[in-house]
PDB file of C-alpha atoms in Angstrom:
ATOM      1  CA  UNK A   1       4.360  17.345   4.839  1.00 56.00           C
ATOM      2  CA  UNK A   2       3.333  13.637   5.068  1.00 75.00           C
ATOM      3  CA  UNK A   3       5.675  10.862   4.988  1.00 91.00           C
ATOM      4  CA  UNK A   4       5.093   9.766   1.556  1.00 96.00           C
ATOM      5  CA  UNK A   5       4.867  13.289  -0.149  1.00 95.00           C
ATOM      6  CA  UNK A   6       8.700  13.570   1.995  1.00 95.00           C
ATOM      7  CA  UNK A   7       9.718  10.039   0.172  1.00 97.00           C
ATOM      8  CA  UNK A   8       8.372  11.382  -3.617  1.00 97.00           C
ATOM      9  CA  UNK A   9       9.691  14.832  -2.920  1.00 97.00           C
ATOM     10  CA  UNK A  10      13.496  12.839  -2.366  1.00 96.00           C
ATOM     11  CA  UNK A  11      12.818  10.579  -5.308  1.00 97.00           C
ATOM     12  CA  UNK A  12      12.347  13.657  -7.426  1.00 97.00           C
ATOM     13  CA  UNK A  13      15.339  15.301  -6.283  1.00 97.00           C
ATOM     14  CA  UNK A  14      17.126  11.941  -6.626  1.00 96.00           C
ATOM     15  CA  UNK A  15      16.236  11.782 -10.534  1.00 96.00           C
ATOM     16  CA  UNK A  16      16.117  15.552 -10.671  1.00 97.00           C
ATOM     17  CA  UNK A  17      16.185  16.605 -14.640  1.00 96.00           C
ATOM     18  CA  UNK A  18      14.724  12.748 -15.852  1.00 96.00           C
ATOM     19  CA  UNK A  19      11.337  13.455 -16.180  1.00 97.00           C
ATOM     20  CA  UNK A  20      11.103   9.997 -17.849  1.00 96.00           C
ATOM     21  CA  UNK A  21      12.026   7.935 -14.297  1.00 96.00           C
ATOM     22  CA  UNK A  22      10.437  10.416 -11.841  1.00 97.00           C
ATOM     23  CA  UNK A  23       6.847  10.328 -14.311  1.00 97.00           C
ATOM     24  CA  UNK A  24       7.041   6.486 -13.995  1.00 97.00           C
ATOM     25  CA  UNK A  25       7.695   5.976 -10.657  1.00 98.00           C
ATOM     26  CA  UNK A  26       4.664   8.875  -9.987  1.00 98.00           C
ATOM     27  CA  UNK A  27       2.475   6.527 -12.187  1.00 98.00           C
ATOM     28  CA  UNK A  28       3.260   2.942 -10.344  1.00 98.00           C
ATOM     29  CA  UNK A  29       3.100   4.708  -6.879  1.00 98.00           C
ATOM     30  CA  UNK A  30      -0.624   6.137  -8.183  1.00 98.00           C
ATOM     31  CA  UNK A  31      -1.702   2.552  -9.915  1.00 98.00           C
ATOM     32  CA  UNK A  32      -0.373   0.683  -6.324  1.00 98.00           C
ATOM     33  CA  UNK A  33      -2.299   3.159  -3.613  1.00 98.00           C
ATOM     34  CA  UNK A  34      -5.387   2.645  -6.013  1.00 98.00           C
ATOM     35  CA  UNK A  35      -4.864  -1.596  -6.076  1.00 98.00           C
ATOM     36  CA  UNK A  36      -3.812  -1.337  -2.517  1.00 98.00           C
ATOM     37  CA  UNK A  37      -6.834   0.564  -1.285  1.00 98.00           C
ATOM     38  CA  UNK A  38      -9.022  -1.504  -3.571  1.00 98.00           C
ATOM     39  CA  UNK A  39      -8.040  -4.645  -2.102  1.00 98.00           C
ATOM     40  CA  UNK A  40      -8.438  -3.641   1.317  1.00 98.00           C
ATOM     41  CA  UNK A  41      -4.382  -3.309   2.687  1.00 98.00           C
ATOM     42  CA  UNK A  42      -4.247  -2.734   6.253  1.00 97.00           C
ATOM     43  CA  UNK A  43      -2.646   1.085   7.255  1.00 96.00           C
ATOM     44  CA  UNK A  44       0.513  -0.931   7.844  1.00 97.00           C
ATOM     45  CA  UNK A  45       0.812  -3.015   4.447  1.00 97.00           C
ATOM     46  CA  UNK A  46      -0.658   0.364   2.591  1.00 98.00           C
ATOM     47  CA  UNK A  47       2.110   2.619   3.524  1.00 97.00           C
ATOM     48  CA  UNK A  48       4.973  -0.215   2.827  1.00 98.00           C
ATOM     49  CA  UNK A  49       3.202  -0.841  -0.774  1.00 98.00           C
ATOM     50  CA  UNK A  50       2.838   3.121  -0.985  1.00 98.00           C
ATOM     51  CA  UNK A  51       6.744   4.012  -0.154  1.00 98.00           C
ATOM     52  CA  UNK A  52       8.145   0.837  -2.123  1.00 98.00           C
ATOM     53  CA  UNK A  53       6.067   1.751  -5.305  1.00 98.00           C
ATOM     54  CA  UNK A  54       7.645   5.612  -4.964  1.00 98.00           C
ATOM     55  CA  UNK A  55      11.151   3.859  -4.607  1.00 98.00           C
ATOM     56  CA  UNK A  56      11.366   0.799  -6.713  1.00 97.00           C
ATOM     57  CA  UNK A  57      13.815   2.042  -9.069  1.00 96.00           C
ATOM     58  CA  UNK A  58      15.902   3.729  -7.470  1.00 97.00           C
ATOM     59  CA  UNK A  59      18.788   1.256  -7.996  1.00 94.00           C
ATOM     60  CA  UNK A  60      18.752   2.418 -11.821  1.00 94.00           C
ATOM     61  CA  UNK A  61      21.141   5.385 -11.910  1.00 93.00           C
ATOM     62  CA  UNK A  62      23.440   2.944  -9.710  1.00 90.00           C
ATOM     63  CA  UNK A  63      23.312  -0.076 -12.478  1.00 91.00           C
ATOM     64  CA  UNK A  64      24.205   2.334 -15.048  1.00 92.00           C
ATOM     65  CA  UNK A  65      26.990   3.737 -13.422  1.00 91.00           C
ATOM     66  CA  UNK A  66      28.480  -0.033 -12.520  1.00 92.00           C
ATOM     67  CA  UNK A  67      27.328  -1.844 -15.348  1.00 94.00           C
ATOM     68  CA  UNK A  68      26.115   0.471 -18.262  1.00 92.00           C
ATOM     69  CA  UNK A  69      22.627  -1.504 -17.707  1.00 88.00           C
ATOM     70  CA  UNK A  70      19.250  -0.875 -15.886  1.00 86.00           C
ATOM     71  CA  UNK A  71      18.415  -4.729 -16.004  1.00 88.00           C
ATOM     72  CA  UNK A  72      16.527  -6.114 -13.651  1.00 83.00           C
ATOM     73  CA  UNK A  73      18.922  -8.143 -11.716  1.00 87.00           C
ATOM     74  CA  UNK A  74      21.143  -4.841 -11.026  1.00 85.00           C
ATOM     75  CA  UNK A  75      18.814  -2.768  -9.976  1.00 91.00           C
ATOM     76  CA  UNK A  76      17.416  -5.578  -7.626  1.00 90.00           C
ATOM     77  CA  UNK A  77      20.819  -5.453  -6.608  1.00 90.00           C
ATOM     78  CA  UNK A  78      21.944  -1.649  -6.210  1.00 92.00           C
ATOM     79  CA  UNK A  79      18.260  -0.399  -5.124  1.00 94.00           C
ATOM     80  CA  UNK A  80      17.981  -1.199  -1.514  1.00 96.00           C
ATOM     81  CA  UNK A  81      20.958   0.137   0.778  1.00 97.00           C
ATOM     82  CA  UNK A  82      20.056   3.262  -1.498  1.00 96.00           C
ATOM     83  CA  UNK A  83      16.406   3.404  -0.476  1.00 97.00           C
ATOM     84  CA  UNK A  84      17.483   1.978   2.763  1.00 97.00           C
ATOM     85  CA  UNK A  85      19.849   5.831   2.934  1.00 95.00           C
ATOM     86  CA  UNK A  86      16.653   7.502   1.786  1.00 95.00           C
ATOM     87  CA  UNK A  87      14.138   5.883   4.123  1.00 96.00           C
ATOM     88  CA  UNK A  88      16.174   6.219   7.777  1.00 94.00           C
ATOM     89  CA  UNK A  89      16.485   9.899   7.915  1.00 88.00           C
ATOM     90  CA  UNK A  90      11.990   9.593   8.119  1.00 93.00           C
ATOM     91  CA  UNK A  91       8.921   7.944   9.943  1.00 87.00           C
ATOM     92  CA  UNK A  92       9.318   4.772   9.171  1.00 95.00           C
ATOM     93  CA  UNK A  93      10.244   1.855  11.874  1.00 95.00           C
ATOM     94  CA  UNK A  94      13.270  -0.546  10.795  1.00 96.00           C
ATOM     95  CA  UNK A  95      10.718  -3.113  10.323  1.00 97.00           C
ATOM     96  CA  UNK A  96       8.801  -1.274   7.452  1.00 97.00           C
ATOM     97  CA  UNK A  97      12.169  -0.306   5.846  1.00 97.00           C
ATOM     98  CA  UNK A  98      13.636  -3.783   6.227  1.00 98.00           C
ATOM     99  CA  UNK A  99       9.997  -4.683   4.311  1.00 98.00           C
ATOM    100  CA  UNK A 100      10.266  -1.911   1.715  1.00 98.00           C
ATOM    101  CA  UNK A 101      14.170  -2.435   0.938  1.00 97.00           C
ATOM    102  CA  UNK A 102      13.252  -6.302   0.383  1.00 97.00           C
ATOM    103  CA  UNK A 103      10.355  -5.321  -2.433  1.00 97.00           C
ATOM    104  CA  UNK A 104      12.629  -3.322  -3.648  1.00 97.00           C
ATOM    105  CA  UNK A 105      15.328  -5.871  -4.100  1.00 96.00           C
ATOM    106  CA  UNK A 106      12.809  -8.359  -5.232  1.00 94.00           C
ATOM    107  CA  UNK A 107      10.679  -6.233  -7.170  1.00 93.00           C
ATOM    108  CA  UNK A 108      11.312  -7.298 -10.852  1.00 89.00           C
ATOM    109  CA  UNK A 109      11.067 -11.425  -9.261  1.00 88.00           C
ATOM    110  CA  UNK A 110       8.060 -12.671 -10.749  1.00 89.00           C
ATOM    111  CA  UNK A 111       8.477 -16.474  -9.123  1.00 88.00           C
ATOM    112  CA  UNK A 112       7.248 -17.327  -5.859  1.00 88.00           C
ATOM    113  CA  UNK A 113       5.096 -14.061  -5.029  1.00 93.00           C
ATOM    114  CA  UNK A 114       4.349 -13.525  -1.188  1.00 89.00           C
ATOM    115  CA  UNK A 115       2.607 -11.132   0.031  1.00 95.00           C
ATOM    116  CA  UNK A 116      -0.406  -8.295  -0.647  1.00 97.00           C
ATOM    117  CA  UNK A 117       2.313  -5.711  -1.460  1.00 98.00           C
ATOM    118  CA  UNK A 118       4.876  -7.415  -3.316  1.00 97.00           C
ATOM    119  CA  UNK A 119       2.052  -8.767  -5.455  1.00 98.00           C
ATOM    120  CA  UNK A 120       0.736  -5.282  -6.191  1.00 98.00           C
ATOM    121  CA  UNK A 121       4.644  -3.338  -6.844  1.00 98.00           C
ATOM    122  CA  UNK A 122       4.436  -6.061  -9.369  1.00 97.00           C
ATOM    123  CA  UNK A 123       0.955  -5.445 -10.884  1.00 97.00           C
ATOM    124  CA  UNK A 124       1.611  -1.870 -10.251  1.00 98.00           C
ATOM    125  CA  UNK A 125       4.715  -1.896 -11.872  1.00 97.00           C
ATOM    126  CA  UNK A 126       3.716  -3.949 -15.155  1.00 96.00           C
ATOM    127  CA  UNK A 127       0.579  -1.807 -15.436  1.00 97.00           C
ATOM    128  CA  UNK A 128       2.911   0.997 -16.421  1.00 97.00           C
ATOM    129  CA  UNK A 129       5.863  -0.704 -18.181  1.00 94.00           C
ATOM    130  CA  UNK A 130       3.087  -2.118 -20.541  1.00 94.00           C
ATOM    131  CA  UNK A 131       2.642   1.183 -21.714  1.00 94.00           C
ATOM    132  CA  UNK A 132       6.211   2.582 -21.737  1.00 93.00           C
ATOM    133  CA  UNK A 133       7.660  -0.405 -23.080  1.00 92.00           C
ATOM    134  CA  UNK A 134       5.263  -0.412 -25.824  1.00 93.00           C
ATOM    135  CA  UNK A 135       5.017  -4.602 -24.890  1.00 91.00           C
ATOM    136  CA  UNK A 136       3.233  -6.721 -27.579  1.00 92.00           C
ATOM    137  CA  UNK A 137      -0.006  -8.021 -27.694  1.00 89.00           C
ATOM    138  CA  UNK A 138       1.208 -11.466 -27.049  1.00 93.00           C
ATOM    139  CA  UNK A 139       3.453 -10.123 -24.305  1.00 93.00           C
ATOM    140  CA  UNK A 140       0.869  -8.323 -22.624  1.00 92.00           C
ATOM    141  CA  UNK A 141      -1.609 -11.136 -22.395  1.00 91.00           C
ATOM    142  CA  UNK A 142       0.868 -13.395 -21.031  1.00 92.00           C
ATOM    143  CA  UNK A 143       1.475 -10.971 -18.333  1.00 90.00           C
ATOM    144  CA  UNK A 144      -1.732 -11.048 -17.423  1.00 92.00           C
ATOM    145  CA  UNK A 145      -1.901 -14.527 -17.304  1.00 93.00           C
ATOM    146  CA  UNK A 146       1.009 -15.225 -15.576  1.00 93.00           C
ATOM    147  CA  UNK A 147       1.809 -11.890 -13.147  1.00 94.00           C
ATOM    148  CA  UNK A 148      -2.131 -10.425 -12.244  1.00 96.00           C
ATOM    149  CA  UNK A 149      -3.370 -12.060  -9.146  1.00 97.00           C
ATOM    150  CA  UNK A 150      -5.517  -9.244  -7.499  1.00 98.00           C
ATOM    151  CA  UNK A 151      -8.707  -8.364  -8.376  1.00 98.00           C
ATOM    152  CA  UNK A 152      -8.762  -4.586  -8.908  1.00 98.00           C
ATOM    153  CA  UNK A 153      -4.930  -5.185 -11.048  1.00 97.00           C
ATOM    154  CA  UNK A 154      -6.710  -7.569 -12.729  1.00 97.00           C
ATOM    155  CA  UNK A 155      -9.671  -5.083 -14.064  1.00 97.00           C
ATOM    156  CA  UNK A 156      -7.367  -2.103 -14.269  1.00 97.00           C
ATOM    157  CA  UNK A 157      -5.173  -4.214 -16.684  1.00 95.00           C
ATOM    158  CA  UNK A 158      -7.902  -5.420 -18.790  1.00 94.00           C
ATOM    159  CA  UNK A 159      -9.571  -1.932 -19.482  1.00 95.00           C
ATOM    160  CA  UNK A 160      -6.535  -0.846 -20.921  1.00 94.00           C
ATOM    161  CA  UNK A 161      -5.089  -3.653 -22.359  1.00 91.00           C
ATOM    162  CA  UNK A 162      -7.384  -6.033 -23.121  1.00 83.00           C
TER     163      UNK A 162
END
């Protein structure tokens, strides 16, 4: 089994009986390999965007727990010495899990965006929560305006938003 089929297959067991979190994160890992490979990523930068769109969330079920919430700010919080647990028992150096561990404690920080793969979780991300959130009109075009930066996020977004 590949790497990233061994970091979904933990994810699922992870959320194992919510098909509601292990369906989204399937659909923002799906939306960010398609941006990612789009936009040219490197191997490197492909596989980080790749593992951190499969593992984004995981710091929900701990911000429930703590604080009864699944804002942002917790699970920016709880999410990555949980992935960080996931991610060392596989292939990945302690460079890209440093990398992925950061997105994921960064990933719902729209200010200051650096970097191809923190720019796409985000797109990725958003392309999704648009839907399941059932976000307004007005919401969704100020997204776009203010979050979409790439060019294939960017056209994905507007055929099925826009």
């Amino acid at each position: 089994m590949n790497t990233i089929n061994s970091v979904i297959e933990k994810m699922m067991d992870y959320y194992k009986g919510d098909p509601k979190r292990i369906q989204h994160f399937i659909k923002v890992y799906q939306f960010g390999k398609l941006i990612g490979e789009e936009e040219g990523l490197d191997a490197r930068k492909q596989r980080i965007l790749e593992t951190a769109c499969v593992v984004h969330d995981i710091g929900i079920k701990a911000s429930e727990e703590k604080y009864n919430s699944s804002a942002g700010n917790y699970q920016e919080l709880e999410g990555p010495p949980i992935a960080r647990d996931l991610l060392v028992s596989l292939d990945y150096s302690p460079e890209e899990i440093d990398r992925i561990c950061w997105l994921v404690g960064h990933h719902h920080t729209y200010k200051n965006i650096e970097g191809e793969d923190y720019q796409i979780l985000v797109e990725a991300d958003f392309l999704v929560n648009a839907w399941e959130d059932g976000m307004s009109r007005e919401t969704v075009e100020n997204v776009r305006k203010k979050i979409f930066a790439t060019a294939t996020g960017i056209r994905m977004f507007e055929t099925m938003y826009m």
